[in-house]
Amino acid sequence: MDKKNVRDVDVSGKRVLVRVDFNVPINNGVVTDDSRIRAALPTIEYLINQGAKVILMSHLGRPKGPEDKYRLDPVAQELTDLLGKEVEKADEVVGPKVKEAVDKMKPGDVLLLENLRFNEGEKKNDPEFAKELASLADIYVDDAFGASHRAHASVAGVARYIPAVAGFLLEKEVDTLTSTLENPKRPFIAILGGSKVSDKIGVIDKLLDIVDALLIGGGMCFTFLKAQGYSIGKSLLEEDKIDYCRETIKKAEGKDISLYLPADVVIAQEISPDAEARVVLVDSIPDGWMGLDIGPDTIAVYRGVINSARTIFWNGPMGVFEIDQFSRGTEEVALAVAQSGATSIVGGGDSIAALKKFQLEDRVSFISTGGGASLELIEGKKLPGVEALLDKKDP
Ligand code: ADP
Ligand code: MG
């Protein structure tokens, strides 16, 4: 990445404001999955060791103003445990009390601000709010890749007022994604699933320029199957994307990319753990039934392709993996990716949740924490959070 990182600036004794992504699941006041907090530890620990005053800020959920259940206290507790060091927690985002807390900080101290979204200036990228945040510190560090596609005050706004550099996590996410896409070992395959074609159009278009094969599953495969003339019962369909799917199939042919669609699927009449499920070929989906997973023949074919790949990008589950009887396609594909020996990148909130469910998250090369951000990066879009940082060549 051609942006400065925390090592490129002198942070010792400085007040350093770090945007992290601590948007973690919380249940009864306890963080139930701390992977996002752990992912930010290298930057935080580096800053502590350099004697910086570390001021952390994050959003959590979608509060409408200050709401107690969205306070970051459980996060401060979890971080205290992980660091083995007391983390001070502010009960406000900005204001005189926060200023006072910052003034009291000593080198190596860590302070966590309250949920950024308690302040309506955050999402609006209000310059006054950004300026107030910036006034708390001497240097800004962005380590929230998952938020970097949003032009929010804490992401792109603050960078206008104080020197802004990348944290290690942000840098690694951007570097891994870009280098893999620019210079993949071949065969390079992409596995796409999840609910909607429309969510992933930019990514599909971009992938068609760089992959050797595309495996499609999940809810989105039914619009493709419809485009090929199959009856899909009441499976997920995006009527207005049928033409797009038809063109994509043609484009892939023209570029000599193998585009795989399921040959068989698991169907049911309802999305429920108790629904009767059947396996049928894709030309035999009855009216009133819907496809909820890829079938065993498809799994076998997909496994073969995955096995021969040397680079894999995967986004989107192959079926409704949340329900056991529709989870086999996603589990088998995840296992195949894990066993392939290929460089594998997995992105997308639900895809990562699926990897965790099958306890395979340590078996892929790289989990991209930023769902929307990684897709936008792959599409070739500029991320506001990254653009706002100092260039390596800047003084
Ligand atoms: P990600 O978060 O990994 O990008 P998406 O949000 O696009 O993935 O899609 C995930 C959702 O798609 C899951 O909740 C899953 O249940 C759903 N899904 C997968 N296959 C189907 C299907 N055949 N019909 C309906 N929903 C599906
Ligand atoms: Mg999702």
Coordinates of C-alpha atoms and ligand atoms in Angstrom, one line a residue:
M1 CA 0.0 0.0 0.0
D2 CA 1.4 3.4 -0.9
K3 CA 0.1 5.0 2.4
K4 CA 2.1 5.7 5.5
N5 CA 1.6 3.4 8.5
V6 CA 2.2 3.8 12.2
R7 CA 5.9 3.0 11.8
D8 CA 6.3 5.9 9.5
V9 CA 5.5 8.5 12.1
D10 CA 6.9 9.3 15.5
V11 CA 4.2 8.4 18.0
S12 CA 6.1 8.3 21.3
G13 CA 4.6 10.5 23.9
K14 CA 1.9 11.6 21.4
R15 CA -1.8 11.4 21.7
V16 CA -2.8 8.9 19.0
L17 CA -6.5 8.6 18.0
V18 CA -7.1 5.1 16.5
R19 CA -10.3 4.2 14.6
V20 CA -10.9 0.5 15.2
D21 CA -13.7 -1.8 14.3
F22 CA -15.1 -3.1 17.6
N23 CA -18.5 -3.7 16.2
V24 CA -18.7 -7.1 18.0
P25 CA -21.6 -9.2 19.1
I26 CA -22.6 -8.6 22.8
N27 CA -24.9 -10.7 24.9
N28 CA -25.9 -9.8 28.5
G29 CA -23.1 -7.4 28.7
V30 CA -20.5 -9.8 27.6
V31 CA -18.6 -9.8 24.2
T32 CA -19.4 -13.2 22.6
D33 CA -16.9 -13.1 19.8
D34 CA -13.8 -11.0 20.3
S35 CA -12.1 -11.7 16.9
R36 CA -12.4 -8.1 15.8
I37 CA -10.8 -6.9 19.0
R38 CA -8.0 -9.4 18.7
A39 CA -7.4 -8.3 15.1
A40 CA -6.6 -4.8 16.3
L41 CA -4.2 -5.8 19.1
P42 CA -1.0 -5.6 17.0
T43 CA -1.5 -1.9 16.3
I44 CA -2.7 -1.1 19.9
E45 CA 0.2 -3.0 21.5
Y46 CA 2.7 -1.4 19.1
L47 CA 1.5 2.0 20.2
I48 CA 1.5 1.2 23.9
N49 CA 5.1 -0.1 23.5
Q50 CA 6.1 3.1 21.7
G51 CA 4.8 5.1 24.7
A52 CA 1.9 6.7 22.8
K53 CA -1.3 7.8 24.5
V54 CA -3.8 5.5 22.8
I55 CA -7.3 6.8 22.3
L56 CA -9.6 4.2 20.7
M57 CA -12.9 4.9 18.9
S58 CA -15.4 2.6 17.3
H59 CA -19.0 2.3 16.4
L60 CA -21.2 -0.5 17.7
G61 CA -24.5 -1.6 16.0
R62 CA -27.0 0.9 14.8
P63 CA -28.1 3.0 17.8
K64 CA -30.5 6.0 17.3
G65 CA -28.6 8.3 19.5
P66 CA -27.3 7.4 23.0
E67 CA -28.8 4.0 24.0
D68 CA -27.4 2.1 27.0
K69 CA -27.4 -1.3 25.3
Y70 CA -25.0 0.1 22.7
R71 CA -22.4 1.4 25.2
L72 CA -18.9 0.1 24.7
D73 CA -18.3 -0.9 28.4
P74 CA -18.3 -4.7 27.6
V75 CA -15.7 -3.9 24.9
A76 CA -13.5 -2.0 27.3
Q77 CA -13.7 -5.0 29.7
E78 CA -12.8 -7.5 27.0
L79 CA -9.9 -5.3 25.8
T80 CA -8.6 -5.0 29.4
D81 CA -8.6 -8.8 29.7
L82 CA -6.8 -9.2 26.3
L83 CA -4.2 -6.5 27.0
G84 CA -3.7 -7.5 30.6
K85 CA -3.8 -3.8 31.3
E86 CA -6.5 -1.4 32.5
V87 CA -8.4 0.3 29.7
E88 CA -10.1 3.6 30.7
K89 CA -13.6 4.0 29.2
A90 CA -15.2 7.4 28.5
D91 CA -19.0 7.7 28.8
E92 CA -19.1 10.2 26.0
V93 CA -17.7 10.5 22.5
V94 CA -16.4 14.1 22.7
G95 CA -16.9 17.0 25.1
P96 CA -15.2 18.5 28.2
K97 CA -15.2 15.2 30.2
V98 CA -13.4 13.4 27.4
K99 CA -10.9 16.2 27.1
E100 CA -10.2 16.0 30.8
A101 CA -9.7 12.2 30.5
V102 CA -7.3 12.7 27.6
D103 CA -5.3 15.4 29.5
K104 CA -4.8 12.9 32.4
M105 CA -3.3 10.2 30.1
K106 CA 0.3 9.1 30.5
P107 CA 2.4 7.4 27.8
G108 CA 1.2 3.9 27.3
D109 CA -2.3 4.5 28.7
V110 CA -5.4 3.4 26.7
L111 CA -8.7 5.2 26.6
L112 CA -11.8 4.0 24.8
L113 CA -14.3 6.6 23.7
E114 CA -18.1 5.9 23.7
N115 CA -19.9 4.5 20.7
L116 CA -19.2 7.0 17.8
R117 CA -22.8 6.6 16.5
F118 CA -24.2 8.2 19.7
N119 CA -23.2 11.4 17.9
E120 CA -25.2 12.1 14.8
G121 CA -22.3 13.9 13.3
E122 CA -20.6 10.5 12.7
K123 CA -22.6 9.1 9.8
K124 CA -23.2 12.6 8.4
N125 CA -19.4 13.2 8.3
D126 CA -20.1 16.5 10.1
P127 CA -16.9 18.6 9.9
E128 CA -17.5 20.1 13.4
F129 CA -17.7 16.6 14.9
A130 CA -14.6 15.5 13.0
K131 CA -12.7 18.5 14.1
E132 CA -13.7 17.9 17.7
L133 CA -12.5 14.3 17.5
A134 CA -9.3 15.5 15.8
S135 CA -8.7 18.0 18.6
L136 CA -8.3 15.1 21.1
A137 CA -5.1 13.9 19.4
D138 CA -1.8 14.7 17.5
I139 CA -2.0 11.8 15.1
Y140 CA -4.8 9.7 13.6
V141 CA -4.5 6.0 12.8
D142 CA -7.1 4.1 10.8
D143 CA -7.2 0.4 11.6
A144 CA -10.9 -0.2 10.7
F145 CA -10.8 -1.7 7.3
G146 CA -14.4 -2.8 7.7
A147 CA -15.5 0.9 8.0
S148 CA -13.1 2.3 5.4
H149 CA -15.6 2.3 2.5
R150 CA -17.8 4.7 4.5
A151 CA -17.2 8.5 4.4
H152 CA -18.0 8.9 8.1
A153 CA -16.5 11.5 10.4
S154 CA -14.2 9.1 12.3
V155 CA -13.0 7.5 9.1
A156 CA -12.4 10.2 6.4
G157 CA -13.3 13.3 8.4
V158 CA -10.7 13.3 11.1
A159 CA -7.9 12.8 8.6
R160 CA -8.5 16.3 7.3
Y161 CA -7.3 17.9 10.5
I162 CA -4.3 15.8 11.8
P163 CA -1.7 13.6 10.1
A164 CA -3.4 10.3 9.2
V165 CA -1.7 6.9 8.8
A166 CA -2.7 3.2 8.5
G167 CA -2.7 0.7 11.3
F168 CA -1.3 -2.8 10.7
L169 CA -4.7 -4.5 10.3
L170 CA -5.9 -2.0 7.7
E171 CA -2.6 -2.2 5.8
K172 CA -2.6 -6.0 5.9
E173 CA -6.2 -6.3 4.6
V174 CA -5.6 -3.9 1.7
D175 CA -2.2 -5.4 0.8
T176 CA -3.4 -9.0 0.9
L177 CA -6.5 -8.3 -1.2
T178 CA -4.7 -6.2 -3.8
S179 CA -1.7 -8.4 -4.2
T180 CA -3.8 -11.5 -4.5
L181 CA -6.0 -10.0 -7.1
E182 CA -3.1 -8.4 -9.0
N183 CA -0.9 -11.4 -9.1
P184 CA -2.8 -14.6 -8.3
K185 CA -1.3 -18.1 -8.6
R186 CA -3.4 -19.9 -11.1
P187 CA -5.9 -21.5 -11.4
F188 CA -7.6 -18.7 -9.6
I189 CA -11.2 -19.5 -8.8
A190 CA -14.0 -17.5 -7.1
I191 CA -16.9 -19.0 -5.2
L192 CA -19.9 -16.8 -4.9
G193 CA -23.1 -17.4 -3.0
G194 CA -25.2 -15.6 -0.5
S195 CA -28.6 -14.2 -1.0
K196 CA -28.6 -11.7 -3.8
V197 CA -27.1 -11.2 -7.2
S198 CA -27.7 -7.5 -6.9
D199 CA -25.4 -7.2 -3.9
K200 CA -22.5 -8.6 -5.8
I201 CA -22.8 -7.3 -9.4
G202 CA -19.7 -5.1 -9.2
V203 CA -17.7 -8.0 -7.8
I204 CA -18.9 -10.5 -10.4
D205 CA -18.0 -8.1 -13.2
K206 CA -14.5 -7.5 -11.8
L207 CA -13.9 -11.2 -11.1
L208 CA -14.8 -12.0 -14.7
D209 CA -11.7 -10.1 -15.7
I210 CA -9.3 -12.1 -13.4
V211 CA -10.5 -15.6 -12.5
D212 CA -10.2 -18.9 -14.4
A213 CA -13.4 -20.3 -12.9
L214 CA -16.5 -19.1 -11.1
L215 CA -18.6 -21.4 -8.9
I216 CA -22.0 -20.1 -8.1
G217 CA -24.3 -21.3 -5.3
G218 CA -26.5 -19.8 -2.6
G219 CA -29.7 -17.9 -3.2
M220 CA -28.2 -16.0 -6.1
C221 CA -27.8 -19.2 -8.3
F222 CA -31.5 -19.3 -8.9
T223 CA -31.7 -16.1 -10.9
F224 CA -28.9 -17.6 -13.0
L225 CA -30.8 -20.9 -13.4
K226 CA -33.9 -19.0 -14.3
A227 CA -31.8 -17.2 -16.9
Q228 CA -31.0 -20.6 -18.4
G229 CA -34.7 -21.4 -18.7
Y230 CA -35.2 -23.6 -15.6
S231 CA -38.3 -23.5 -13.5
I232 CA -37.2 -22.6 -10.0
G233 CA -40.4 -22.9 -8.0
K234 CA -40.5 -20.3 -5.3
S235 CA -36.7 -20.1 -4.9
L236 CA -35.1 -16.7 -4.4
L237 CA -35.4 -14.7 -7.6
E238 CA -34.4 -11.3 -8.7
E239 CA -36.6 -10.8 -11.7
D240 CA -34.8 -7.7 -12.9
K241 CA -31.4 -9.4 -12.8
I242 CA -32.3 -12.3 -15.2
D243 CA -30.9 -10.4 -18.2
Y244 CA -27.8 -9.5 -16.3
C245 CA -27.2 -13.2 -15.4
R246 CA -27.8 -14.3 -19.0
E247 CA -25.2 -11.7 -20.2
T248 CA -22.8 -12.8 -17.4
I249 CA -23.0 -16.5 -18.6
K250 CA -22.3 -15.3 -22.2
K251 CA -19.4 -13.1 -21.1
A252 CA -17.8 -15.9 -19.2
E253 CA -18.1 -18.2 -22.3
G254 CA -16.5 -15.4 -24.4
K255 CA -13.6 -15.1 -22.0
D256 CA -13.1 -18.9 -21.6
I257 CA -14.0 -18.8 -17.9
S258 CA -15.7 -21.9 -16.6
L259 CA -18.9 -20.7 -14.9
Y260 CA -20.4 -23.4 -12.8
L261 CA -24.0 -23.6 -11.7
P262 CA -25.5 -26.3 -9.5
A263 CA -26.7 -29.5 -11.2
D264 CA -28.8 -30.5 -8.2
V265 CA -30.2 -28.7 -5.2
V266 CA -31.8 -29.4 -1.8
I267 CA -35.4 -28.1 -1.8
A268 CA -38.1 -27.6 0.8
Q269 CA -41.4 -25.8 0.9
E270 CA -40.4 -23.6 3.9
I271 CA -37.1 -22.3 5.4
S272 CA -37.5 -24.2 8.6
P273 CA -35.5 -26.9 10.4
D274 CA -38.6 -29.2 10.4
A275 CA -39.5 -28.8 6.7
E276 CA -39.3 -31.9 4.6
A277 CA -36.2 -31.6 2.4
R278 CA -35.5 -33.3 -0.9
V279 CA -32.7 -33.5 -3.4
V280 CA -33.6 -32.9 -7.0
L281 CA -31.9 -32.1 -10.3
V282 CA -32.3 -28.4 -11.2
D283 CA -34.7 -29.3 -14.1
S284 CA -37.1 -30.8 -11.6
I285 CA -37.9 -28.2 -9.0
P286 CA -41.6 -28.4 -8.4
D287 CA -43.9 -25.4 -8.0
G288 CA -44.2 -24.3 -4.4
W289 CA -40.7 -25.6 -3.5
M290 CA -37.6 -23.6 -3.1
G291 CA -33.9 -24.4 -3.4
L292 CA -32.1 -23.9 -0.1
D293 CA -28.7 -25.6 -0.7
I294 CA -26.6 -27.1 -3.4
G295 CA -27.0 -30.9 -3.8
P296 CA -24.5 -33.7 -3.4
D297 CA -23.6 -34.0 -7.2
T298 CA -22.9 -30.3 -7.2
I299 CA -20.8 -30.6 -4.1
A300 CA -18.7 -33.3 -5.8
V301 CA -18.1 -31.1 -8.8
Y302 CA -17.3 -28.0 -6.8
R303 CA -14.9 -30.0 -4.6
G304 CA -13.0 -31.1 -7.7
V305 CA -12.6 -27.5 -9.0
I306 CA -11.6 -26.2 -5.6
N307 CA -9.0 -28.9 -5.2
S308 CA -7.3 -28.0 -8.4
A309 CA -7.2 -24.2 -7.5
R310 CA -4.1 -22.4 -6.3
T311 CA -5.9 -19.2 -5.4
I312 CA -9.5 -19.0 -4.0
F313 CA -11.7 -16.1 -3.3
W314 CA -14.9 -17.0 -1.5
N315 CA -17.9 -14.8 -0.7
G316 CA -21.3 -15.9 0.2
P317 CA -22.7 -19.2 1.7
M318 CA -23.9 -22.0 -0.6
G319 CA -27.2 -22.4 1.2
V320 CA -29.1 -21.5 4.3
F321 CA -26.3 -22.7 6.4
E322 CA -27.9 -21.4 9.6
I323 CA -30.3 -24.4 9.4
D324 CA -28.6 -27.8 9.6
Q325 CA -30.4 -29.6 6.9
F326 CA -29.4 -26.8 4.4
S327 CA -25.9 -26.3 5.6
R328 CA -24.1 -29.2 4.0
G329 CA -23.2 -27.5 0.8
T330 CA -21.5 -24.6 2.7
E331 CA -19.7 -26.9 5.1
E332 CA -18.4 -29.2 2.3
V333 CA -17.2 -26.2 0.2
A334 CA -15.6 -24.6 3.3
L335 CA -13.8 -27.9 4.0
A336 CA -12.7 -28.2 0.4
V337 CA -11.3 -24.7 0.6
A338 CA -9.5 -25.5 3.9
Q339 CA -8.0 -28.7 2.4
S340 CA -7.1 -27.3 -1.0
G341 CA -3.7 -26.0 -0.1
A342 CA -4.5 -22.9 -2.1
T343 CA -4.1 -19.3 -1.0
S344 CA -7.7 -18.6 0.2
I345 CA -9.4 -15.4 1.0
V346 CA -12.8 -15.4 2.6
G347 CA -14.9 -12.2 2.9
G348 CA -18.4 -11.4 3.9
G349 CA -20.1 -11.4 7.3
D350 CA -22.2 -14.5 6.8
S351 CA -19.4 -16.4 5.1
I352 CA -17.1 -15.8 8.1
A353 CA -20.0 -16.8 10.4
A354 CA -20.3 -20.0 8.4
L355 CA -16.5 -20.7 8.7
K356 CA -16.8 -20.2 12.5
K357 CA -19.8 -22.5 12.7
F358 CA -17.8 -25.3 11.1
Q359 CA -14.6 -24.4 13.0
L360 CA -12.6 -23.8 9.9
E361 CA -11.7 -20.2 10.4
D362 CA -8.1 -21.1 11.2
R363 CA -7.8 -23.2 8.1
V364 CA -8.0 -20.5 5.4
S365 CA -5.2 -18.1 4.5
F366 CA -7.0 -14.9 5.2
I367 CA -10.3 -13.7 6.5
S368 CA -11.2 -10.3 5.3
T369 CA -13.0 -8.6 8.2
G370 CA -14.4 -5.9 6.1
G371 CA -17.4 -7.3 4.2
G372 CA -18.6 -4.3 2.2
A373 CA -15.1 -2.8 2.2
S374 CA -13.4 -5.8 0.7
L375 CA -16.1 -6.2 -2.0
E376 CA -15.6 -2.5 -2.9
L377 CA -11.9 -2.9 -3.0
I378 CA -12.2 -5.9 -5.3
E379 CA -14.5 -3.9 -7.5
G380 CA -11.7 -1.4 -7.9
K381 CA -13.5 1.4 -6.0
K382 CA -11.5 4.0 -4.0
L383 CA -12.1 3.6 -0.3
P384 CA -12.6 7.0 1.4
G385 CA -10.9 5.8 4.6
V386 CA -7.8 4.7 2.7
E387 CA -7.7 7.7 0.3
A388 CA -7.7 10.1 3.3
L389 CA -4.3 8.7 4.6
L390 CA -0.9 10.3 4.0
D391 CA 0.9 8.9 1.0
K392 CA 4.3 7.2 1.6
K393 CA 6.0 10.0 -0.4
D394 CA 4.3 12.8 1.6
P395 CA 6.8 14.7 3.9
Ligands
ADP1 P1 -22.1 -12.6 3.1 O1 -22.5 -11.9 4.3 O2 -21.1 -13.7 3.3 O3 -21.6 -11.6 2.0 P2 -24.8 -12.7 2.1 O4 -25.2 -11.7 3.1 O5 -24.8 -12.3 0.7 O6 -23.4 -13.3 2.5 O7 -25.8 -13.9 2.2 C1 -25.9 -14.7 3.3 C2 -27.3 -15.2 3.5 O8 -27.8 -15.9 2.3 C3 -27.4 -16.2 4.6 O9 -28.2 -15.7 5.6 C4 -28.1 -17.5 3.9 O10 -29.1 -18.1 4.8 C5 -28.7 -16.9 2.7 N1 -28.9 -17.9 1.7 C6 -28.0 -18.7 1.1 N2 -28.5 -19.5 0.2 C7 -29.8 -19.2 0.2 C8 -30.9 -19.7 -0.6 N3 -30.8 -20.7 -1.4 N4 -32.2 -19.2 -0.4 C9 -32.3 -18.2 0.5 N5 -31.3 -17.6 1.3 C10 -30.1 -18.2 1.1
MG2 MG -24.3 -10.8 4.8

